[in-house]
Coordinates of N, CA and C in Angstrom, one line a residue:
M1453 N 23.7 18.5 12.0 CA 24.0 19.8 11.5 C 24.3 19.7 10.0
L1454 N 23.8 20.7 9.2 CA 24.1 20.7 7.8 C 25.5 21.0 7.5
P1455 N 26.0 20.4 6.4 CA 27.4 20.7 6.0 C 27.5 22.2 5.8
G1456 N 28.7 22.8 6.2 CA 28.9 24.2 6.0 C 28.2 25.1 6.9
M1457 N 27.5 24.5 7.9 CA 26.8 25.3 8.9 C 27.3 25.0 10.3
D1458 N 27.8 26.0 11.0 CA 28.2 25.8 12.4 C 27.3 26.6 13.2
E1459 N 27.3 26.5 14.5 CA 26.4 27.2 15.3 C 26.4 28.7 15.1
G1460 N 27.6 29.3 14.8 CA 27.6 30.7 14.6 C 27.3 31.2 13.2
N1461 N 26.9 30.2 12.3 CA 26.7 30.5 10.9 C 25.3 30.1 10.5
T1462 N 24.3 30.5 11.3 CA 23.0 30.1 11.0 C 22.0 31.2 10.6
A1463 N 22.6 32.4 10.5 CA 21.7 33.5 10.1 C 21.2 33.3 8.8
A1464 N 20.0 33.8 8.5 CA 19.3 33.6 7.3 C 20.1 34.0 6.0
G1465 N 21.0 35.0 6.2 CA 21.7 35.5 5.0 C 22.8 34.5 4.6
S1466 N 23.3 33.7 5.5 CA 24.4 32.8 5.2 C 24.0 31.3 5.1
A1467 N 22.8 31.0 5.3 CA 22.3 29.7 5.3 C 21.8 29.3 3.8
P1468 N 21.8 28.0 3.5 CA 21.3 27.6 2.2 C 19.9 28.1 1.9
D1469 N 19.6 28.3 0.7 CA 18.3 28.7 0.2 C 17.3 27.5 0.5
I1470 N 16.2 27.8 1.2 CA 15.2 26.8 1.5 C 14.7 26.1 0.3
S1471 N 14.5 26.8 -0.8 CA 13.9 26.2 -2.0 C 14.8 25.2 -2.6
D1472 N 16.1 25.2 -2.2 CA 17.1 24.3 -2.8 C 17.2 23.0 -1.9
M1473 N 16.6 23.0 -0.7 CA 16.7 22.0 0.3 C 15.6 20.9 0.1
S1474 N 16.0 19.7 0.3 CA 15.0 18.6 0.3 C 14.2 18.7 1.6
F1475 N 13.1 18.0 1.7 CA 12.2 18.0 2.9 C 13.1 17.6 4.1
E1476 N 13.9 16.6 4.0 CA 14.7 16.1 5.1 C 15.7 17.1 5.5
Q1477 N 16.3 17.8 4.6 CA 17.3 18.8 4.9 C 16.6 20.0 5.6
A1478 N 15.5 20.4 5.1 CA 14.7 21.5 5.8 C 14.3 21.1 7.2
L1479 N 13.8 19.9 7.4 CA 13.4 19.4 8.7 C 14.6 19.4 9.6
G1480 N 15.7 18.9 9.1 CA 16.9 18.8 10.0 C 17.4 20.2 10.4
A1481 N 17.4 21.2 9.5 CA 17.8 22.5 9.8 C 16.8 23.1 10.8
L1482 N 15.5 22.9 10.7 CA 14.5 23.3 11.6 C 14.8 22.8 13.0
E1483 N 15.1 21.5 13.1 CA 15.4 20.8 14.3 C 16.6 21.5 15.0
Q1484 N 17.6 21.8 14.2 CA 18.9 22.4 14.7 C 18.5 23.8 15.3
I1485 N 17.7 24.5 14.6 CA 17.3 25.9 15.1 C 16.6 25.8 16.4
V1486 N 15.7 24.8 16.5 CA 14.9 24.6 17.7 C 15.8 24.3 18.9
Q1487 N 16.8 23.4 18.6 CA 17.8 23.1 19.7 C 18.6 24.3 20.1
Q1488 N 19.0 25.1 19.2 CA 19.8 26.3 19.5 C 18.9 27.3 20.3
L1489 N 17.7 27.5 19.9 CA 16.8 28.4 20.7 C 16.5 27.8 22.1
E1490 N 16.3 26.5 22.2 CA 16.0 25.9 23.5 C 17.2 26.0 24.4
R1491 N 18.4 26.0 23.9 CA 19.6 26.1 24.8 C 19.6 27.5 25.4
G1492 N 19.1 28.5 24.7 CA 19.0 29.8 25.3 C 20.4 30.6 25.4
D1493 N 21.4 30.1 24.7 CA 22.7 30.7 24.7 C 23.0 31.6 23.5
V1494 N 22.0 31.9 22.7 CA 22.2 32.7 21.5 C 21.8 34.1 21.8
P1495 N 22.6 35.1 21.3 CA 22.2 36.5 21.5 C 20.9 36.8 20.9
L1496 N 20.2 37.8 21.5 CA 18.9 38.2 21.1 C 18.7 38.4 19.6
D1497 N 19.6 39.2 19.0 CA 19.4 39.5 17.5 C 19.6 38.2 16.7
Q1498 N 20.5 37.3 17.1 CA 20.6 36.0 16.4 C 19.4 35.1 16.6
S1499 N 18.9 35.2 17.8 CA 17.7 34.4 18.1 C 16.5 34.8 17.2
I1500 N 16.4 36.1 17.0 CA 15.3 36.6 16.2 C 15.5 36.1 14.7
S1501 N 16.7 36.2 14.2 CA 17.0 35.7 12.9 C 16.8 34.2 12.8
L1502 N 17.2 33.5 13.8 CA 16.9 32.0 13.8 C 15.5 31.7 13.8
Y1503 N 14.7 32.4 14.6 CA 13.2 32.2 14.7 C 12.6 32.5 13.3
E1504 N 13.0 33.6 12.7 CA 12.5 33.9 11.3 C 12.8 32.8 10.3
R1505 N 14.1 32.3 10.4 CA 14.5 31.2 9.5 C 13.7 29.9 9.8
G1506 N 13.5 29.7 11.1 CA 12.8 28.5 11.5 C 11.3 28.6 11.0
E1507 N 10.7 29.7 11.1 CA 9.3 29.8 10.6 C 9.3 29.6 9.1
A1508 N 10.3 30.1 8.4 CA 10.3 29.9 6.9 C 10.5 28.4 6.6
L1509 N 11.4 27.7 7.4 CA 11.6 26.3 7.2 C 10.3 25.5 7.5
R1510 N 9.6 25.9 8.6 CA 8.4 25.2 9.0 C 7.3 25.3 7.9
A1511 N 7.2 26.5 7.4 CA 6.2 26.8 6.3 C 6.6 25.9 5.1
A1512 N 7.9 25.9 4.7 CA 8.3 25.1 3.6 C 8.0 23.6 3.8
C1513 N 8.3 23.1 5.0 CA 8.0 21.7 5.3 C 6.5 21.4 5.2
Q1514 N 5.7 22.3 5.8 CA 4.3 22.1 5.8 C 3.7 22.1 4.3
Q1515 N 4.3 23.0 3.5 CA 3.8 23.0 2.1 C 4.2 21.7 1.4
R1516 N 5.3 21.2 1.7 CA 5.7 19.9 1.0 C 4.9 18.8 1.5
L1517 N 4.6 18.8 2.8 CA 3.7 17.7 3.4 C 2.3 17.8 2.8
D1518 N 1.8 19.0 2.7 CA 0.5 19.2 2.1 C 0.4 18.7 0.6
A1519 N 1.5 19.0 -0.1 CA 1.6 18.6 -1.5 C 1.6 17.0 -1.6
A1520 N 2.4 16.4 -0.7 CA 2.5 15.0 -0.7 C 1.1 14.4 -0.3
Q1521 N 0.5 14.9 0.6 CA -0.9 14.4 1.0 C -1.8 14.5 -0.1
A1522 N -1.8 15.7 -0.9 CA -2.7 15.8 -2.0 C -2.4 14.8 -3.1
R1523 N -1.1 14.5 -3.3 CA -0.8 13.4 -4.3 C -1.3 12.1 -3.8
I1524 N -1.2 11.8 -2.6 CA -1.7 10.5 -2.0 C -3.2 10.4 -2.2
E1525 N -3.9 11.5 -1.8 CA -5.3 11.5 -1.9 C -5.8 11.3 -3.3
S1526 N -5.0 11.8 -4.3 CA -5.5 11.7 -5.7 C -5.3 10.3 -6.3
I1527 N -4.6 9.4 -5.6 CA -4.3 8.1 -6.2 C -4.9 7.0 -5.3
V1528 N -6.0 6.4 -5.8 CA -6.6 5.2 -5.2 C -6.8 4.3 -6.3
T1529 N -6.2 3.1 -6.2 CA -6.3 2.2 -7.3 C -7.5 1.2 -7.2
G1530 N -8.0 0.8 -8.4 CA -9.1 -0.1 -8.4 C -8.5 -1.6 -8.4
A1531 N -9.4 -2.5 -8.5 CA -9.0 -3.9 -8.5 C -8.0 -4.3 -9.6
D1532 N -8.1 -3.6 -10.7 CA -7.2 -3.9 -11.8 C -5.9 -3.1 -11.7
G1533 N -5.7 -2.4 -10.6 CA -4.4 -1.7 -10.5 C -4.4 -0.3 -11.0
R1534 N -5.4 0.1 -11.7 CA -5.5 1.4 -12.3 C -6.1 2.4 -11.3
P1535 N -5.6 3.6 -11.4 CA -6.3 4.6 -10.5 C -7.8 4.7 -10.8
A1536 N -8.6 4.5 -9.8 CA -10.0 4.4 -9.9 C -10.8 5.6 -9.3
S1537 N -10.2 6.2 -8.3 CA -11.0 7.3 -7.6 C -10.0 8.0 -6.7
T1538 N -10.6 9.0 -6.0 CA -9.8 9.7 -5.0 C -10.5 9.4 -3.6
R1539 N -9.6 9.5 -2.6 CA -10.1 9.3 -1.3 C -9.2 10.1 -0.4
P1540 N -9.7 10.7 0.7 CA -8.8 11.5 1.6 C -7.7 10.6 2.1
F1541 N -6.6 11.1 2.4 CA -5.4 10.4 2.9 C -5.7 9.6 4.2
D1542 N -6.4 10.2 5.1 CA -6.6 9.6 6.4 C -7.8 8.7 6.5
T1543 N -8.4 8.4 5.4 CA -9.6 7.5 5.4 C -9.0 6.1 5.3
E1544 N -9.5 5.2 6.1 CA -9.1 3.8 6.1 C -9.7 3.1 4.9
S1545 N -8.9 2.1 4.4 CA -9.4 1.3 3.3 C -10.6 0.5 3.6

């Protein structure tokens, strides 16, 4: 659980700004939301708010993963250790 957040304090209005969170913090917050929704003990209105926040966190995490993958794809070093070319991230050496 994130500091300053308890189970009753996860509405989007009272939660930290996603843009200020690290990838790991955003992923942890998303995992917490999923756990709350899976328990099924959250009132409907709060469930909707949690779902909306979860979707925003998922999108932010995906954007950061896509950016990291693009950085990795852009850096392939040559024999001399200098960047030589680009290659897709999932292509084997």
